[in-house]
CSV table of C-alpha atoms and ligand atoms in Angstrom, one decimal:
chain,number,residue,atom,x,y,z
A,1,UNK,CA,77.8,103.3,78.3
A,2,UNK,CA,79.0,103.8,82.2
A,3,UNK,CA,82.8,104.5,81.9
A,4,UNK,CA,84.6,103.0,85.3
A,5,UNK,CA,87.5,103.3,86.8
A,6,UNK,CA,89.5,101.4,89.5
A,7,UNK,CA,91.3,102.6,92.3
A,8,UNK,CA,93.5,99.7,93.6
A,9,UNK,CA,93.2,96.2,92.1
A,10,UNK,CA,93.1,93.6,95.3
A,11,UNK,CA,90.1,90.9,96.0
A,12,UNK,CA,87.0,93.5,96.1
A,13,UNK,CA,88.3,95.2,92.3
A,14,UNK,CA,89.2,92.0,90.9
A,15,UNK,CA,86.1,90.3,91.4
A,16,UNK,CA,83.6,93.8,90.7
A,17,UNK,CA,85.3,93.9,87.3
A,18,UNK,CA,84.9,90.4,86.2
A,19,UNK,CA,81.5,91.0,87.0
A,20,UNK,CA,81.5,94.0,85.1
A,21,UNK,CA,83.8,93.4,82.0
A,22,UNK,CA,81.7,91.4,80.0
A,23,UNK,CA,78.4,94.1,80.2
A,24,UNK,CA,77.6,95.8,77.1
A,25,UNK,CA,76.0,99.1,79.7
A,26,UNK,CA,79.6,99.0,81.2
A,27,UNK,CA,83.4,100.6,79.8
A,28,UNK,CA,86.6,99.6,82.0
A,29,UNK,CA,88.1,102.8,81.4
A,30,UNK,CA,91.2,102.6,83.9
A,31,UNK,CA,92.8,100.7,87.2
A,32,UNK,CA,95.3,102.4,88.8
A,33,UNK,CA,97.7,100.4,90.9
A,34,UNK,CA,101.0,101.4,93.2
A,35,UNK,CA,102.7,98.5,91.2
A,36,UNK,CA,102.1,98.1,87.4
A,37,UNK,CA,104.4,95.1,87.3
A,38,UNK,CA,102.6,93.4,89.7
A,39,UNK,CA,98.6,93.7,88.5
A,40,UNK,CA,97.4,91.1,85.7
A,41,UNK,CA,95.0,92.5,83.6
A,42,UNK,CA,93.0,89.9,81.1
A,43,UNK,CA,91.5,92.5,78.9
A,44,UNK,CA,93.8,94.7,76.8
A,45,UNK,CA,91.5,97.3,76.6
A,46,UNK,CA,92.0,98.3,80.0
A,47,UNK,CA,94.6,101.1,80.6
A,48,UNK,CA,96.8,100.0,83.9
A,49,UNK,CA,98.4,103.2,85.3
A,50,UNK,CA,99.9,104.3,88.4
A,51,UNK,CA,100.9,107.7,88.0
A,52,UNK,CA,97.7,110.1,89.6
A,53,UNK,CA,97.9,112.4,86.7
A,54,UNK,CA,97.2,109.8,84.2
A,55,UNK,CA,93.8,109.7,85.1
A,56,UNK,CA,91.1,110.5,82.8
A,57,UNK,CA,87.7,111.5,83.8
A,58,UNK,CA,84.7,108.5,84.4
A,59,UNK,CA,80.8,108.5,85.3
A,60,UNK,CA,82.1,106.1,88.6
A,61,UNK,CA,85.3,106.1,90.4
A,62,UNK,CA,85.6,102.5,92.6
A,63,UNK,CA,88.2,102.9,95.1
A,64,UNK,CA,88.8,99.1,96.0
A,65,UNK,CA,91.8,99.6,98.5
A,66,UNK,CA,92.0,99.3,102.2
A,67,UNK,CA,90.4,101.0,104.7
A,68,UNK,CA,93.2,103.0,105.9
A,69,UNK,CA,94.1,103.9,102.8
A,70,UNK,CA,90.6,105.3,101.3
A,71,UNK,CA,91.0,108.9,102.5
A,72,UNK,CA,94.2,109.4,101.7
A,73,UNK,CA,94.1,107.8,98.2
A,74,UNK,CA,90.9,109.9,97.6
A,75,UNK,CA,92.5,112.9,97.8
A,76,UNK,CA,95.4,112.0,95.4
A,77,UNK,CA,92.5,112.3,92.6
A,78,UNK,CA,93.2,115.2,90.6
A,79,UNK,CA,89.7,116.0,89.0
A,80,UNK,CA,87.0,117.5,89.9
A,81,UNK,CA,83.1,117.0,89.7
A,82,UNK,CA,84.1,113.4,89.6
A,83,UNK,CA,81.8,110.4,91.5
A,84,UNK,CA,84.2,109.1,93.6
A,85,UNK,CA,82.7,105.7,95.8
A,86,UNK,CA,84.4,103.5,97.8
A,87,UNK,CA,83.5,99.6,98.5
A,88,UNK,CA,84.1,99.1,102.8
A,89,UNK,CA,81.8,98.2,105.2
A,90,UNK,CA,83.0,100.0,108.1
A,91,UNK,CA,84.1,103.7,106.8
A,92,UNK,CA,81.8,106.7,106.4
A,93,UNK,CA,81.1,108.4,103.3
A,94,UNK,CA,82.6,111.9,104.3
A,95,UNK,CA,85.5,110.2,104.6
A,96,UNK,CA,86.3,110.7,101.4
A,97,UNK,CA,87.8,113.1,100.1
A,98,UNK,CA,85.2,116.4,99.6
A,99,UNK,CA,86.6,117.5,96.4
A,100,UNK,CA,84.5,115.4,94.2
A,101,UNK,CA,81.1,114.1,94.8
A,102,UNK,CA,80.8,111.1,97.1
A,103,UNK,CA,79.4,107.5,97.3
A,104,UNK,CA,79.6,104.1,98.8
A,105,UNK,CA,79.2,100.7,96.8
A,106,UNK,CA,79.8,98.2,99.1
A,107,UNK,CA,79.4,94.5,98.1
A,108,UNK,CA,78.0,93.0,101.5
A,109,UNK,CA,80.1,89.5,101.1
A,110,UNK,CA,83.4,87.7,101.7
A,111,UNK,CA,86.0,87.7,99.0
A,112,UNK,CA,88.8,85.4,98.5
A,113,UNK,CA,91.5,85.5,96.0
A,114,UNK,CA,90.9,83.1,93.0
A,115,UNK,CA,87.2,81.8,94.3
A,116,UNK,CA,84.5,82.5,92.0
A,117,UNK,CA,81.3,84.2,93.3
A,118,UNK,CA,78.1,84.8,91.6
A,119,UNK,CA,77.3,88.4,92.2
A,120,UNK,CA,73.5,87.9,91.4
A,121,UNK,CA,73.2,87.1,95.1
A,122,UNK,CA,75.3,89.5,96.7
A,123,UNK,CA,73.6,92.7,98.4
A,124,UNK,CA,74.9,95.8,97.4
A,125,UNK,CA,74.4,98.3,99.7
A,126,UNK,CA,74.8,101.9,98.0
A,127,UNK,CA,75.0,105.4,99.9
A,128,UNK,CA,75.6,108.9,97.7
A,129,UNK,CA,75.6,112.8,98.6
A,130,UNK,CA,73.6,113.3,96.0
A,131,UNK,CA,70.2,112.0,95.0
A,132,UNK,CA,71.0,111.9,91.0
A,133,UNK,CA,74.4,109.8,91.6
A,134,UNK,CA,72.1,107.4,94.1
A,135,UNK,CA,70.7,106.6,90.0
A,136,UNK,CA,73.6,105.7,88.9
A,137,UNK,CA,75.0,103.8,91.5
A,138,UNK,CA,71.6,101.5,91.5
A,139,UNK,CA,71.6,101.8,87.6
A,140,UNK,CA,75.5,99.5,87.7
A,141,UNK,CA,74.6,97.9,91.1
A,142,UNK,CA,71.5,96.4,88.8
A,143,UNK,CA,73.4,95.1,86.5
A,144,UNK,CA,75.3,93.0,88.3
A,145,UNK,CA,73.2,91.9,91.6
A,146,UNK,CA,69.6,91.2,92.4
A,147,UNK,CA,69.4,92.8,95.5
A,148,UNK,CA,70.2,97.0,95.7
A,149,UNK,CA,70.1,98.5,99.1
A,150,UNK,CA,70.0,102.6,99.9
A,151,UNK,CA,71.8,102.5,103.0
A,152,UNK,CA,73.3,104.8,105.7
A,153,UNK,CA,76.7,105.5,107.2
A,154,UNK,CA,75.2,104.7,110.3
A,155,UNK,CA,73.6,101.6,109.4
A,156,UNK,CA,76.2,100.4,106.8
A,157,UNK,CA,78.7,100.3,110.0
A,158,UNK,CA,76.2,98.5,112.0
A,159,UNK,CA,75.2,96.2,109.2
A,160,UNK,CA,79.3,95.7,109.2
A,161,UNK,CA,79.5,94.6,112.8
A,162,UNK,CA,76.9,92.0,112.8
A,163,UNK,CA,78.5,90.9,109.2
A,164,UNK,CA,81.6,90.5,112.1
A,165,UNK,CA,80.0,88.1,114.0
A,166,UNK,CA,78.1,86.2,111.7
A,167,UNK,CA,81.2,85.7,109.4
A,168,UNK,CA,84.5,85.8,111.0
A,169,UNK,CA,83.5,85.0,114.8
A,170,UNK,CA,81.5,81.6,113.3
A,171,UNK,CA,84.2,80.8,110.9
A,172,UNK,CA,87.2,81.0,113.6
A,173,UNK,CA,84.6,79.3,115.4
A,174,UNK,CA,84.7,76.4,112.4
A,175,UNK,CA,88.6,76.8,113.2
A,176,UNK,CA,88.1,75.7,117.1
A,177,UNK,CA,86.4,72.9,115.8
A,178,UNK,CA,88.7,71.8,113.2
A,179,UNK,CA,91.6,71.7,115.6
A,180,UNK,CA,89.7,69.8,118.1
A,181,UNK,CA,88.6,67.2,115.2
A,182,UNK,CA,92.5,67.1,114.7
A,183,UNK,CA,93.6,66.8,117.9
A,184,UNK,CA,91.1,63.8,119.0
A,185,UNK,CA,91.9,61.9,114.8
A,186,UNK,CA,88.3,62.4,113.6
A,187,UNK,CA,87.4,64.2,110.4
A,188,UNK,CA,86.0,67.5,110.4
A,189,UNK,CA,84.4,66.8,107.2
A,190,UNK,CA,81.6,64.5,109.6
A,191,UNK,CA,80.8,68.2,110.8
A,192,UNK,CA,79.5,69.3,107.3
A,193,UNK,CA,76.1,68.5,107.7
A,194,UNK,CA,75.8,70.2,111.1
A,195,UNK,CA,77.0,73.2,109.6
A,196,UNK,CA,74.8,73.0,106.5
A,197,UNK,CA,71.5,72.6,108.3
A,198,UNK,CA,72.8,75.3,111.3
A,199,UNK,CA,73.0,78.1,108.5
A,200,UNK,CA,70.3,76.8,106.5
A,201,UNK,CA,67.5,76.4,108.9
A,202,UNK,CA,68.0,80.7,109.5
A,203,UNK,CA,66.2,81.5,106.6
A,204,UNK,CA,63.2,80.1,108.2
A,205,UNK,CA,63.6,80.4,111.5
A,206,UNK,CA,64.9,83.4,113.6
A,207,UNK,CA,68.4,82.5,115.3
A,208,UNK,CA,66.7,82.7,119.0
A,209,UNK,CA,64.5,79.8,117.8
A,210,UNK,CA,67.2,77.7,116.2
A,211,UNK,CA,69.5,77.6,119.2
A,212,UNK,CA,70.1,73.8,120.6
A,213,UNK,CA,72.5,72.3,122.8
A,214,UNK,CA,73.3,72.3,126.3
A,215,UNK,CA,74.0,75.7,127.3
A,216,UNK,CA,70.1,76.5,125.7
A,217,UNK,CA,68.9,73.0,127.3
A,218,UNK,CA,71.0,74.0,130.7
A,219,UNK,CA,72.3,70.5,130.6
A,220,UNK,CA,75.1,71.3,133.8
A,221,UNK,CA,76.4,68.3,134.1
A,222,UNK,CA,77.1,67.8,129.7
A,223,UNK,CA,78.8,71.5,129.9
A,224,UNK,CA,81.1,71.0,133.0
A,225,UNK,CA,81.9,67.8,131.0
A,226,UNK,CA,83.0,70.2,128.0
A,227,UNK,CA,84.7,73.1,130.3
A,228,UNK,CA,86.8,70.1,132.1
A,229,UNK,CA,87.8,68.5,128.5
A,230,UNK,CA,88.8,72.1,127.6
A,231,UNK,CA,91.1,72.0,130.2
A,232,UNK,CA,94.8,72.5,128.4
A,233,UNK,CA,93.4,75.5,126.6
A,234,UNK,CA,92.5,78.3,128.5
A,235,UNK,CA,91.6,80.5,125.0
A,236,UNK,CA,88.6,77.4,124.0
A,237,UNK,CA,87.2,77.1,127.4
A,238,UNK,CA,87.1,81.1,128.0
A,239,UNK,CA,84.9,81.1,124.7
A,240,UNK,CA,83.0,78.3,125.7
A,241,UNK,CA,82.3,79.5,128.9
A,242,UNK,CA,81.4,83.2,127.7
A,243,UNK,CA,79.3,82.1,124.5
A,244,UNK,CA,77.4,79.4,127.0
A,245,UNK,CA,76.2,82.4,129.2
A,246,UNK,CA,75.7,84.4,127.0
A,247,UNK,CA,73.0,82.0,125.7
A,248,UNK,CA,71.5,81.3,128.8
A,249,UNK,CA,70.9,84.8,129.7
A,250,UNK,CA,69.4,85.4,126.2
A,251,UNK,CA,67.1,82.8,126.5
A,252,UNK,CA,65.7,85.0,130.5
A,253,UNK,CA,64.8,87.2,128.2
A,254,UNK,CA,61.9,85.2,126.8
M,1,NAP,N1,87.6,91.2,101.0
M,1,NAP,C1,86.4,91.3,101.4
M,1,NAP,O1,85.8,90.2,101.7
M,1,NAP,C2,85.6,92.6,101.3
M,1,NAP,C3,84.2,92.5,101.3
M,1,NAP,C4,83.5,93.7,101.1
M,1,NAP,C5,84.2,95.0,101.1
M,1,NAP,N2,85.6,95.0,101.3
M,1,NAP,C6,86.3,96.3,101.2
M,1,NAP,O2,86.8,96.5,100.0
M,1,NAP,C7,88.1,97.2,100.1
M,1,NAP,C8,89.2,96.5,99.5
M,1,NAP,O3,89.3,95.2,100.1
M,1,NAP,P1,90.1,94.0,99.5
M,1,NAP,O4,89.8,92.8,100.2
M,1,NAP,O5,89.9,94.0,98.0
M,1,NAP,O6,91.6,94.4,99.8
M,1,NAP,P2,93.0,93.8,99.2
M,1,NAP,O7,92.7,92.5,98.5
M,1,NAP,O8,93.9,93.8,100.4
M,1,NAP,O9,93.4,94.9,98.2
M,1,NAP,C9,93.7,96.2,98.6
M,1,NAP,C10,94.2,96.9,97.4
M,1,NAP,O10,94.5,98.3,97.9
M,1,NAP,C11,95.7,98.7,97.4
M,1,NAP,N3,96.2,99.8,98.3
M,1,NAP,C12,96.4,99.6,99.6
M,1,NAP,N4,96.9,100.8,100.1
M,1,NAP,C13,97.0,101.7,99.1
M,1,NAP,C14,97.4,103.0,98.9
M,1,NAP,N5,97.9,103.7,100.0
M,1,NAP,N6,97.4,103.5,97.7
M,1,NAP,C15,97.0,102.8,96.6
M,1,NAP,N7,96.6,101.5,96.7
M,1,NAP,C16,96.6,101.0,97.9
M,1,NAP,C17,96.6,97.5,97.3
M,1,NAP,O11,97.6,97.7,96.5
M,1,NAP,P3,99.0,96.8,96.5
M,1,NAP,O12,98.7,95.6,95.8
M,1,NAP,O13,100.0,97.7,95.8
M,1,NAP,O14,99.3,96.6,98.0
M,1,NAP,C18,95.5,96.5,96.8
M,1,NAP,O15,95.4,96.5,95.4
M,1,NAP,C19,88.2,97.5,101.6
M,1,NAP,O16,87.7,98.8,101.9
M,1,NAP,C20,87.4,96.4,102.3
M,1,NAP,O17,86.9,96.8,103.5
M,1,NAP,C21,86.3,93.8,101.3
C-alpha cells in the first residue's frame, strides 16, 4: 500500500486523488489545506489538517499548490527523509526544499474545476534525485496513466512553454474567434468542425504540413482584406499581422 499525502487541495489535487482514491495499491493518508472550512472532502477516511505539525510521515508527498508558493510550502514540512514531489510544469526540482528527498509528478494537461478527465491519457512526466524514488514515482504514475515519462528540469520547462502555445495561445485564439462570430451574429458553434479536424489531422501530419490559408498560400489581396476588416481593433490585427509572418517566413525555410 503507497501512503499519500496532499499538500494543497485546488484543481491539480482534486482531480490526482479522484484518480487515486478508489486504487486498492493506493492510501489517502492526509491533505493539508490553509482553510479546513473551505475543502470538501468525499471520503471520510481522509484526515484534512492544516496545522504543519499534524503531519504524519508518507511513501509520497504531492504538493499541489501554486508555483509561487512550492518553495516556501516545502520547507514548512517538518520531517525528514520524506519524498516530497511537486506537480508544475515550469519550476525546477531543486526548488524544493533540500531537507527531504525531491521529485516532480507533473500531469502534462489542462485542469478545470468540476470537469471530469480520464487520466489513462494524460502524460505524466516524473523527475526524482534519486534513482530508487524514480520506482516509485512510475510505480503510482502506472496506476493511474498509460503514458510515464523520465523527464528533466530542463526539458520539463521547455515541454511547458510549447504546452503555452499549443494550449493557451490557440485557445485565446478560439476567444478572437468567438468575439468576431459575436460581433458579425453568426454562431461559433459552425467553427467546431474546423477546429476538430485542425487538431485532429496533427496526429498524422506534422504542423508545417498542415498549415492552410492565406498567409501559407500568400493570398495578398485575401489578407489585406482581413488586416482592413480588423481595422477597430488594433490588439486582432497586431496578431494577425504577426502570426501571418511568422508563417510565411517558416514556410522560406523549406
Ligand atoms: N491547472 C492546471 O491545468 C495544471 C496542470 C498541470 C500542472 N499544474 C500545476 O499544479 C499546481 C497546482 O495548480 P492548480 O491548478 O491545482 O492550482 P489551484 O487550483 O489554484 O490550487 C492551488 C492550491 O494551492 C493552495 N495554496 C496556494 N498558496 C499556498 C500556500 N502559500 N500555502 C498553502 N497552500 C497554498 C491553495 O489553497 P487555498 O485554497 O487556501 O488558496 C489551493 O488549494 C501548480 O504548480 C500548477 O503549475 C496545473
Amino acid at each position: 500500500m503507497i501512503k499519500i499525502t496532499f499538500i494543497g487541495y485546488g484543481n491539480v489535487a482534486q482531480q490526482l486523488l479522484q484518480a487515486f482514491l478508489h486504487n486498492p495499491a493506493i492510501k489517502i493518508q492526509q491533505i493539508f489545506v490553509r482553510d479546513t472550512a473551505k475543502a470538501k472532502v468525499l471520503d471520510a477516511t481522509i484526515e484534512l489538517i492544516s496545522d504543519w505539525s499534524q503531519l504524519t510521515p508518507a511513501d509520497i508527498f504531492i504538493i499541489a499548490v501554486s508555483d509561487d508558493a512550492i518553495t516556501e510550502v516545502s520547507a514548512n514540512i517538518q520531517l525528514k527523509n520524506q519524498l516530497v514531489v511537486h506537480t508544475s510544469g515550469s519550476v525546477a526540482l531543486d526548488q524544493i526544499s533540500n531537507h527531504n528527498r525531491r521529485g516532480v509528478f507533473y500531469p502534462l494537461q489542462t485542469f478545470t474545476k468540476g470537469k471530469e478527465i480520464d487520466f489513462a491519457a494524460i502524460p505524466i512526466c516524473i523527475e526524482s534525485e534519486f534513482s530508487a524514488d524514480l520506482e516509485i514515482l512510475q510505480k503510482i504514475s502506472k496506476i493511474i496513466s498509460d503514458k510515464t515519462f523520465i523527464i528533466n528540469s530542463q526539458q520539463r520547462k521547455a515541454l511547458h512553454v510549447a504546452a503555452v502555445f499549443v494550449n493557451n495561445f490557440v485557445n485565446y485564439l478560439y476567444q478572437i474567434g468567438s468575439e468576431i462570430c459575436q460581433e458579425n451574429q453568426v454562431p461559433f458553434s459552425i467553427l467546431e468542425a474546423l477546429i476538430a479536424e485542425t487538431a485532429s489531422k496533427i496526429k498524422t501530419l506534422s504542423p508545417l504540413e498542415s498549415q492552410t490559408g492565406p498567409a501559407k498560400r500568400k493570398d495578398h489581396q485575401t489578407i489585406d482584406s482581413h488586416i482592413d476588416f480588423l481595422n477597430a481593433d488594433s490588439t486582432k490585427q497586431s496578431i494577425y499581422k504577426l502570426l501571418t509572418q511568422s508563417i510565411q517566413e517558416n514556410g522560406k525555410e523549406l
